[in-house]
PDB file of C-alpha atoms in Angstrom:
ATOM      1  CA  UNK A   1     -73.359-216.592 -77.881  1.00  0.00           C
ATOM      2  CA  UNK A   2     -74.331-214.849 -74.730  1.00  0.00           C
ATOM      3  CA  UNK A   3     -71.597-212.844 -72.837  1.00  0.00           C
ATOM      4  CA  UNK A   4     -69.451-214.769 -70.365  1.00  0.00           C
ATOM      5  CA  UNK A   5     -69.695-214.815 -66.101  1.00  0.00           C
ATOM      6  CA  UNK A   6     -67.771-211.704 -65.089  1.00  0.00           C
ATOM      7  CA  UNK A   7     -66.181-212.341 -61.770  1.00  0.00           C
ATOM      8  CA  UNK A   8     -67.648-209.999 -58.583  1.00  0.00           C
ATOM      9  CA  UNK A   9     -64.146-209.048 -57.666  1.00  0.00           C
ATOM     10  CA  UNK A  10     -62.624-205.561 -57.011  1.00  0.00           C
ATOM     11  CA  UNK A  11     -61.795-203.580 -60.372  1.00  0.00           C
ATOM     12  CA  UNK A  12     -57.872-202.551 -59.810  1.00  0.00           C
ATOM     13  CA  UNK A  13     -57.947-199.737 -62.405  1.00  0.00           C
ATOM     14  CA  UNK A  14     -59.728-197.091 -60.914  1.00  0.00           C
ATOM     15  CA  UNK A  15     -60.687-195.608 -64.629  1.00  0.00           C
ATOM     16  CA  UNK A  16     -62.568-198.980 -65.555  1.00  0.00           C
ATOM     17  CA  UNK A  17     -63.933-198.830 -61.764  1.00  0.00           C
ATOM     18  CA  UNK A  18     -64.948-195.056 -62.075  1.00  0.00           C
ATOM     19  CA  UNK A  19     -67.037-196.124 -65.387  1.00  0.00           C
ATOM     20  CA  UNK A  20     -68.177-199.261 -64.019  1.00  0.00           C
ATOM     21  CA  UNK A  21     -69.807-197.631 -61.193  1.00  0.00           C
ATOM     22  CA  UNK A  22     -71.493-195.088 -63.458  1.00  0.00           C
ATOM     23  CA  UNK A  23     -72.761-197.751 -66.127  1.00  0.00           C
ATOM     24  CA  UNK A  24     -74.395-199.611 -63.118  1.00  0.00           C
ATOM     25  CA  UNK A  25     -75.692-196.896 -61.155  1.00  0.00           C
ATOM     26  CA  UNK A  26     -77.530-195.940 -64.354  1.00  0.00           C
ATOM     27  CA  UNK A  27     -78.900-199.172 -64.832  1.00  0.00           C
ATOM     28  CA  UNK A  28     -79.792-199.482 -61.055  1.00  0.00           C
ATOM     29  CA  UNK A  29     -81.497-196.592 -61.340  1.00  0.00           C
ATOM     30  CA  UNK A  30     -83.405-197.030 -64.526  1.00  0.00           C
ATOM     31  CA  UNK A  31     -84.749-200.313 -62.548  1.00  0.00           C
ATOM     32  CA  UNK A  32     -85.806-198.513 -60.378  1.00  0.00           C
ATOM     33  CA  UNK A  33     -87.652-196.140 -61.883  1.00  0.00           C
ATOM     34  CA  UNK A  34     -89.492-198.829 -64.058  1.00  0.00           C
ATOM     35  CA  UNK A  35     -90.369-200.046 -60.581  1.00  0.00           C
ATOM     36  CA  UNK A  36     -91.662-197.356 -59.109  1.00  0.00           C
ATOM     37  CA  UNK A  37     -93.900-196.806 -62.485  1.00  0.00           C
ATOM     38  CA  UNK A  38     -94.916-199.899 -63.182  1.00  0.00           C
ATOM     39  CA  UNK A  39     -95.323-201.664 -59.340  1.00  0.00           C
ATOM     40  CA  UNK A  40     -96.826-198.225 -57.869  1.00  0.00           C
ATOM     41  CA  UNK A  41     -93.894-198.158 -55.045  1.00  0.00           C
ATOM     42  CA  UNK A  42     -92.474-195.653 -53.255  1.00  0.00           C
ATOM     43  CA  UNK A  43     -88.265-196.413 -54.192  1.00  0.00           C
ATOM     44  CA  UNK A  44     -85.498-194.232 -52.459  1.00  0.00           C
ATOM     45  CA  UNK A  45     -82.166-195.462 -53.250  1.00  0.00           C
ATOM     46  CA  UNK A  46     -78.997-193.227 -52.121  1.00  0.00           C
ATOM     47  CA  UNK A  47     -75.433-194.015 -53.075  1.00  0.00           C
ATOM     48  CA  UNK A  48     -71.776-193.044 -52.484  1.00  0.00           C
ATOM     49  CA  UNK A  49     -69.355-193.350 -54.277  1.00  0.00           C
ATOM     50  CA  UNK A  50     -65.662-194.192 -53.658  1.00  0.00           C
ATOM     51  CA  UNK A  51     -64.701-190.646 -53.766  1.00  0.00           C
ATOM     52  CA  UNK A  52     -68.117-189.301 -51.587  1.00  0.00           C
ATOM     53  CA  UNK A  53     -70.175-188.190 -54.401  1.00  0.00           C
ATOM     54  CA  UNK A  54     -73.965-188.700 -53.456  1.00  0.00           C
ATOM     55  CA  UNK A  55     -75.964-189.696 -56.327  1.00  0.00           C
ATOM     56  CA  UNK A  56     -79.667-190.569 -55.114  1.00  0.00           C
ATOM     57  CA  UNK A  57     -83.100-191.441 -56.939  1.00  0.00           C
ATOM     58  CA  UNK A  58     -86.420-191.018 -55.488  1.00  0.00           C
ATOM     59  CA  UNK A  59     -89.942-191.617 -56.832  1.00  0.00           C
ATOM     60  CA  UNK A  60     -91.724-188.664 -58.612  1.00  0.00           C
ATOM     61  CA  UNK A  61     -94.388-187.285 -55.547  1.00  0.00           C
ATOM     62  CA  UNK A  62     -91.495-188.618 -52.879  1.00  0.00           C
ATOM     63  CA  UNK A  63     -89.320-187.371 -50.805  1.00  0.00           C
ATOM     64  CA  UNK A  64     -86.491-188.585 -48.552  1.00  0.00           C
ATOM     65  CA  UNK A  65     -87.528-187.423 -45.188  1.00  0.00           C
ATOM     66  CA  UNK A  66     -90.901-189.110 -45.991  1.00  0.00           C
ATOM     67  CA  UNK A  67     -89.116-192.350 -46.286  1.00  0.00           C
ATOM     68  CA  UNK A  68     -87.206-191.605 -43.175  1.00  0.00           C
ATOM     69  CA  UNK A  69     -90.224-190.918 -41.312  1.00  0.00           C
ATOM     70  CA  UNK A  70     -92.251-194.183 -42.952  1.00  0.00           C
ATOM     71  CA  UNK A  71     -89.470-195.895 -42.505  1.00  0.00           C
ATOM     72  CA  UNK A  72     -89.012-195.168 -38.629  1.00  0.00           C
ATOM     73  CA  UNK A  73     -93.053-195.141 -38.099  1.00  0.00           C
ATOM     74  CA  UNK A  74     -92.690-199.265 -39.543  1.00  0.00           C
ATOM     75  CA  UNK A  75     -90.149-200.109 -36.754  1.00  0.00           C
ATOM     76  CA  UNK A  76     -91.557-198.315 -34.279  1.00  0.00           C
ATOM     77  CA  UNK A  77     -88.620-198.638 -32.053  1.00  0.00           C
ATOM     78  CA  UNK A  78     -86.148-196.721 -33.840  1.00  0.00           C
ATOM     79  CA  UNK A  79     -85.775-192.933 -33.553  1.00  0.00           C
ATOM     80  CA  UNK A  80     -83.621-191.438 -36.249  1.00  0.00           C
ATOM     81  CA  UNK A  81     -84.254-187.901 -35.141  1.00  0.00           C
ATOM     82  CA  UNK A  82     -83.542-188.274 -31.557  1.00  0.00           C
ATOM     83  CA  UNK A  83     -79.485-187.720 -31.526  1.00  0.00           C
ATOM     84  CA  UNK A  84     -79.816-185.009 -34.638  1.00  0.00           C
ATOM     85  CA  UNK A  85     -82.105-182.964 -32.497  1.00  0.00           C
ATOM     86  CA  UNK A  86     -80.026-183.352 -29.470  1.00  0.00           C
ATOM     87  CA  UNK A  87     -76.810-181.942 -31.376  1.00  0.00           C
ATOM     88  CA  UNK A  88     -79.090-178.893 -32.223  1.00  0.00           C
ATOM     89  CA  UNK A  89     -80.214-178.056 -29.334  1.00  0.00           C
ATOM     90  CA  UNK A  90     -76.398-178.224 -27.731  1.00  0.00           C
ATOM     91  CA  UNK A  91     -75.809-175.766 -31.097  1.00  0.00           C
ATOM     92  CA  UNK A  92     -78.124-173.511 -29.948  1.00  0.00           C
ATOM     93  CA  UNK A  93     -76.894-173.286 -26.384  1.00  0.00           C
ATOM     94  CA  UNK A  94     -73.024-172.594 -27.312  1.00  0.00           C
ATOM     95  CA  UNK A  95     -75.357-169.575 -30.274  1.00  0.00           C
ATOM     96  CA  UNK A  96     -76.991-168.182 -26.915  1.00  0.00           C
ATOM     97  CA  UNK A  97     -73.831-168.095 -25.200  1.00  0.00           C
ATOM     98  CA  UNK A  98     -71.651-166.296 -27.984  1.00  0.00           C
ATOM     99  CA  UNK A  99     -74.105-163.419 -28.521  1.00  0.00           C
ATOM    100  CA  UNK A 100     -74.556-163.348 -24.673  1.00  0.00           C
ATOM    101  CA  UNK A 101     -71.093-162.660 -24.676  1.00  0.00           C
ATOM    102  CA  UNK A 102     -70.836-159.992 -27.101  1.00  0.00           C
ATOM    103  CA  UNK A 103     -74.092-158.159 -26.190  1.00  0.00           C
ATOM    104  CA  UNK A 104     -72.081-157.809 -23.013  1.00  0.00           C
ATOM    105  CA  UNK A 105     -69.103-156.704 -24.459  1.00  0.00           C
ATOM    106  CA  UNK A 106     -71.212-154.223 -26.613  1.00  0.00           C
ATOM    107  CA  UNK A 107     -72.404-152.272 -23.370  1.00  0.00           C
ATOM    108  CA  UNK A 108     -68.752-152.350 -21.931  1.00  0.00           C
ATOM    109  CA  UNK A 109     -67.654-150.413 -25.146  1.00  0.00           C
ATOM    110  CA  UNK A 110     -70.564-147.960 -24.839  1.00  0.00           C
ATOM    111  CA  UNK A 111     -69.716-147.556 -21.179  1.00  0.00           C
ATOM    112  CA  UNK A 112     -72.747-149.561 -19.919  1.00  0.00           C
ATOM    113  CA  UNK A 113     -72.941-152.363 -17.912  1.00  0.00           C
ATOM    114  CA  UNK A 114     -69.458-151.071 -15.591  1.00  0.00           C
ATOM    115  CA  UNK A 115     -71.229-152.251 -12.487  1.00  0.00           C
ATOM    116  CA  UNK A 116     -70.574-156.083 -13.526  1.00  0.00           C
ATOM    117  CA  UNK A 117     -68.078-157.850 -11.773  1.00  0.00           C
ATOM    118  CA  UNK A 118     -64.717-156.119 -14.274  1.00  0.00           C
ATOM    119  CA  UNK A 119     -61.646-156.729 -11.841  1.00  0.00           C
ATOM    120  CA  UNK A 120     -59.085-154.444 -12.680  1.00  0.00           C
ATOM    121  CA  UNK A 121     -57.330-156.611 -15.171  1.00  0.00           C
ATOM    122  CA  UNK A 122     -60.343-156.533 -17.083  1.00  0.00           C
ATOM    123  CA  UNK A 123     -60.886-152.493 -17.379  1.00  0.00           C
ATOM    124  CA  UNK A 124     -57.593-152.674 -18.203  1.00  0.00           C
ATOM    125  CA  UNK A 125     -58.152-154.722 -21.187  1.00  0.00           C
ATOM    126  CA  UNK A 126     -61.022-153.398 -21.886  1.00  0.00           C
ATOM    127  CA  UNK A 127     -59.578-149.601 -22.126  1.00  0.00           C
ATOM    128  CA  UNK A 128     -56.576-150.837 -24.186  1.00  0.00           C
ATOM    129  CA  UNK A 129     -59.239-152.807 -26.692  1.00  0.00           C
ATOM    130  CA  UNK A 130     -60.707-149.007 -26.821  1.00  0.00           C
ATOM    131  CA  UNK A 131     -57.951-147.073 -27.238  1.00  0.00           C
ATOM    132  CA  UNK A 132     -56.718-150.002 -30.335  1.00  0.00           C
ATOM    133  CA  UNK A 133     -60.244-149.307 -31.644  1.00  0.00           C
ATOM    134  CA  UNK A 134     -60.002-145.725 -32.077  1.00  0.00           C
ATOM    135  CA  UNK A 135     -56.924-145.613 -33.512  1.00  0.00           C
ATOM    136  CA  UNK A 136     -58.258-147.546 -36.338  1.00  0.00           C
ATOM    137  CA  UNK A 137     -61.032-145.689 -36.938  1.00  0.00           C
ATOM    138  CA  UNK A 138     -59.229-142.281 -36.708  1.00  0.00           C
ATOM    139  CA  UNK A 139     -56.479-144.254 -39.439  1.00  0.00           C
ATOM    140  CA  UNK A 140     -59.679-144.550 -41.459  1.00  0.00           C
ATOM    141  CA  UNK A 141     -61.181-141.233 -41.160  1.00  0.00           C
ATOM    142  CA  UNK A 142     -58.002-139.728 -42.229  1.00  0.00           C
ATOM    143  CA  UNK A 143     -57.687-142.192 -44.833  1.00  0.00           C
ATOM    144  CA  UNK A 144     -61.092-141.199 -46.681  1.00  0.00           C
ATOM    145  CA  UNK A 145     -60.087-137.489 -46.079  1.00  0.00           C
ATOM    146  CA  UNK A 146     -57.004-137.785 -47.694  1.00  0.00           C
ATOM    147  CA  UNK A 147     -58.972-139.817 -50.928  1.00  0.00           C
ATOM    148  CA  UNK A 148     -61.914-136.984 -51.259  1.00  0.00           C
ATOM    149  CA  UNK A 149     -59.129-134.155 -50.778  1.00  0.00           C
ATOM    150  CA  UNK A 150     -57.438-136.101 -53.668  1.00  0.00           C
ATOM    151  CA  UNK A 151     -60.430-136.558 -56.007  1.00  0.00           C
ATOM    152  CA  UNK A 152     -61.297-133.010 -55.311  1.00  0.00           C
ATOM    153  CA  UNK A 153     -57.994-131.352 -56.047  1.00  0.00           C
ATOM    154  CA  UNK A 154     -57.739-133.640 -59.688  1.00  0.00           C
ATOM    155  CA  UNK A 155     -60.948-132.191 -60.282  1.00  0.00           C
ATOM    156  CA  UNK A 156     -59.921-128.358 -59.698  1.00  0.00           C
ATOM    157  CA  UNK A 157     -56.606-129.098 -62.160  1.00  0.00           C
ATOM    158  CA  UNK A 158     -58.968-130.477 -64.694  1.00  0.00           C
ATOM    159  CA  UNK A 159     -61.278-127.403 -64.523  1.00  0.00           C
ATOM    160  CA  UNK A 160     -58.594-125.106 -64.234  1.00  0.00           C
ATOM    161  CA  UNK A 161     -56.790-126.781 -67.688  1.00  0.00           C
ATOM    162  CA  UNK A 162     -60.505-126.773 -69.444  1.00  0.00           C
ATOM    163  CA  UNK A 163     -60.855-123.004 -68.623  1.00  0.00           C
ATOM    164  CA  UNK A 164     -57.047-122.106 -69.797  1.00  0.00           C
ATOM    165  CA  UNK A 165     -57.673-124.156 -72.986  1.00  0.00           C
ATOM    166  CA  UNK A 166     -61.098-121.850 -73.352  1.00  0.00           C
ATOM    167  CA  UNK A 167     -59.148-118.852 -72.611  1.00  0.00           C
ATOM    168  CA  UNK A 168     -56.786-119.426 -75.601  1.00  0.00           C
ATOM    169  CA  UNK A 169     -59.258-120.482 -77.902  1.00  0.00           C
ATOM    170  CA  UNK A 170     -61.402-117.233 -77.049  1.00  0.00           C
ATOM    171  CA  UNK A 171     -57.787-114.853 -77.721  1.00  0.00           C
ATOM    172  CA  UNK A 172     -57.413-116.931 -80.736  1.00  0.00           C
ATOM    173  CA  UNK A 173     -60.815-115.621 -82.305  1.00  0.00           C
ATOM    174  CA  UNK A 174     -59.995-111.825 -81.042  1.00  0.00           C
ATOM    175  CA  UNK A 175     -56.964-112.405 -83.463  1.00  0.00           C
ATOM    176  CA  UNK A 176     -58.474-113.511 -86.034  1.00  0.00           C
ATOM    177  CA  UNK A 177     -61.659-111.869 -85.997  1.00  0.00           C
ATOM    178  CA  UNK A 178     -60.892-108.276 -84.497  1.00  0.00           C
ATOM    179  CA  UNK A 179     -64.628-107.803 -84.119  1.00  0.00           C
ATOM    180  CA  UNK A 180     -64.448-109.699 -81.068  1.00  0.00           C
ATOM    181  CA  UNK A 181     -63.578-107.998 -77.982  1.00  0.00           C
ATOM    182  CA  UNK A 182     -62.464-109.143 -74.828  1.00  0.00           C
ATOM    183  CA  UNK A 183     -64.314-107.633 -71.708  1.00  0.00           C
ATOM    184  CA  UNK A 184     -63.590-107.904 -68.592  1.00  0.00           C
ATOM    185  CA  UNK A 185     -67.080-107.517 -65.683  1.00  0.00           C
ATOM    186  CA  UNK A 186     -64.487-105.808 -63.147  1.00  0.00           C
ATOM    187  CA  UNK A 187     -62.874-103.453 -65.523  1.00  0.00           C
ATOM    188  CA  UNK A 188     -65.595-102.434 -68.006  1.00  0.00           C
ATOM    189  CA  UNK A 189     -63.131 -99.530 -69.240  1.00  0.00           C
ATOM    190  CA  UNK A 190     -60.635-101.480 -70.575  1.00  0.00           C
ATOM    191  CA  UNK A 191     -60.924-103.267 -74.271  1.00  0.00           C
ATOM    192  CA  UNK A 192     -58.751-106.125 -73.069  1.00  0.00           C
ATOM    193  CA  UNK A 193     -58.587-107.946 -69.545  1.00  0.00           C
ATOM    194  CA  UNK A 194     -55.967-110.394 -68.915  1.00  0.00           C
ATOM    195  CA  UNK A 195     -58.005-112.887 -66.379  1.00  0.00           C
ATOM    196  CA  UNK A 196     -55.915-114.488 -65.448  1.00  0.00           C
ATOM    197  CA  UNK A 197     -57.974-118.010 -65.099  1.00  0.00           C
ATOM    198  CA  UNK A 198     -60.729-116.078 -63.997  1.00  0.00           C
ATOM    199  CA  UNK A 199     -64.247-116.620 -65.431  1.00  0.00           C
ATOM    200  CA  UNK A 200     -65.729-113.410 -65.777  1.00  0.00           C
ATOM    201  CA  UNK A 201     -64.184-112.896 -69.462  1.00  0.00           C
ATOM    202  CA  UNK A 202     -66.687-111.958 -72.116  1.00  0.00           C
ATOM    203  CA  UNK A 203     -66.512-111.961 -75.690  1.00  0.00           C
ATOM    204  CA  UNK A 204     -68.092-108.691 -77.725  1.00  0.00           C
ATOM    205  CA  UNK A 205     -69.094-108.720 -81.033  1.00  0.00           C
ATOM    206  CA  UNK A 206     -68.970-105.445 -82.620  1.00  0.00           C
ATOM    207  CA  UNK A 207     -71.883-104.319 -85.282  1.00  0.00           C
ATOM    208  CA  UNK A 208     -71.193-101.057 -86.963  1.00  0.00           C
ATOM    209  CA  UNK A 209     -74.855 -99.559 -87.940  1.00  0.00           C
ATOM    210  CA  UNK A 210     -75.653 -96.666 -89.989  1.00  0.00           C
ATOM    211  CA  UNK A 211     -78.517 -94.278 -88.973  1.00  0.00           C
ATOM    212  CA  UNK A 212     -79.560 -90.674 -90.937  1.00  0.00           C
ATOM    213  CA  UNK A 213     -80.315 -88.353 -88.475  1.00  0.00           C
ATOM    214  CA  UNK A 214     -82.305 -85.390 -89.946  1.00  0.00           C
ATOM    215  CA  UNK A 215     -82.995 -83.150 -87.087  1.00  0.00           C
ATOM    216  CA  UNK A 216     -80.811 -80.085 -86.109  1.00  0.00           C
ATOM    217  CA  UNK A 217     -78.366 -80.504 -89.870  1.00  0.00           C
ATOM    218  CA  UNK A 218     -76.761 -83.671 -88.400  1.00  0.00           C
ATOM    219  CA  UNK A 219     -74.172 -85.526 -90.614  1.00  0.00           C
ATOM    220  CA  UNK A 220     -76.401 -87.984 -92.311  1.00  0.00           C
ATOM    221  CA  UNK A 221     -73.368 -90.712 -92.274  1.00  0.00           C
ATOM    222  CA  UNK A 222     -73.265 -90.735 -88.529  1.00  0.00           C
ATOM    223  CA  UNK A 223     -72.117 -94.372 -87.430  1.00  0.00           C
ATOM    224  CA  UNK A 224     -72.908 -96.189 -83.745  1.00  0.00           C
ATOM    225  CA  UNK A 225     -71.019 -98.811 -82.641  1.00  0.00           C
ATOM    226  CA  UNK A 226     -73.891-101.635 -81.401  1.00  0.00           C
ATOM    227  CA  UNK A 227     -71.768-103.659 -78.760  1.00  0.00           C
ATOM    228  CA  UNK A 228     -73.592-107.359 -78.338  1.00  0.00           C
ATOM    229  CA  UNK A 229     -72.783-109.732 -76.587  1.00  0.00           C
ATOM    230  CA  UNK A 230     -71.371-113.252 -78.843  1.00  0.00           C
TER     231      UNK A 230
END
């Protein structure tokens, strides 16, 4: 039994409608393309759905401003073009006049261009739009000086805790291994120099050689000390 006459009536539940209208569109399009394959046709086909959605099918090779322009070149009489090129040419006026305008109002703010006709409600404006402007950017200079002074200050503390820590850890050998001394480059006399964060601390390591001196009856124990530096 074949299926029965459906009724071309509007579908009331809009989820049966919604996958009517795809089912259909598919098909209508599948047509197509089996006409466009099989006939050798140019087919555009452009549809809209309740909600605005575009779908559109044209043949492989085609496009839709060809079809336009075919399509206008068959009639003859109808130009489709006419009004869209009319709407952007009054677009490019009202363009020309907005960057007429602020070119101009560049020059005021570099102090060019004061011979125009600038009544004195206009200077006015004009030196309070200044005066607004600067105090912004001075907000924002000050702003960015404050963030680097910031940044650089957290940076000090962290080099200033990393050099403590290496201070410790150097006293911290001297302890445990006395033949490390501490020396200080501004106060070469003394065995220990409290730094004080400083970073001219060095660390000595202290080699006790033997030598046998033979001239002139010398002990032949004599030590040197053989200061390196670890």
């Amino acid at each position: 039994m074949g299926r029965g006459k459906i009724e071309i009536k509007l579908i009331e539940n809009p989820t049966n409608r919604q996958v009517t209208y795809s089912k259909r569109r598919n098909g209508i399009f599948k047509k197509a393309h089996e006409l466009s394959v099989l006939c050798d046709s140019k087919v555009s086909l452009i549809m809209f759905s309740k909600n605005n959605k575009m779908h559109e099918y044209i043949s492989p090779g085609f496009t839709t401003k060809k079809v336009l322009d075919q399509y206008q070149k068959t009639l003859g009489d109808i130009d489709l073009w006419h009004s869209h090129y009319e709407k952007m040419l009054e677009n490019l006026k009202k363009l020309k006049d907005i960057n007429h305008k602020l070119r101009r109002q560049i020059r005021h703010r570099i102090g060019e261009g004061m011979d125009d006709d600038l009544n004195f409600q206009q200077l006015r404006s004009l030196e309070e739009d200044m005066v607004s402007s600067i105090g912004k950017i001075r907000e924002r200079k000050f702003h960015v000086i404050k963030t680097r002074t910031d940044t650089c200050r957290k940076k000090v503390r962290s080099l200033e805790q990393m050099n403590g820590n290496l201070l410790l850890e150097l006293k911290e050998k001297c302890v445990i291994h006395p033949q490390f001394l501490l020396h200080d480059e501004g106060d070469p006399e003394s065995a220990v120099a409290q730094a004080n964060g400083a970073s001219n601390l060095y660390a000595f390591c202290q080699h006790h050689t033997h030598l046998n001196l033979q001239h002139h009856g010398d002990d032949p124990g004599f030590k040197i000390d053989d200061l390196r530096l670890a």
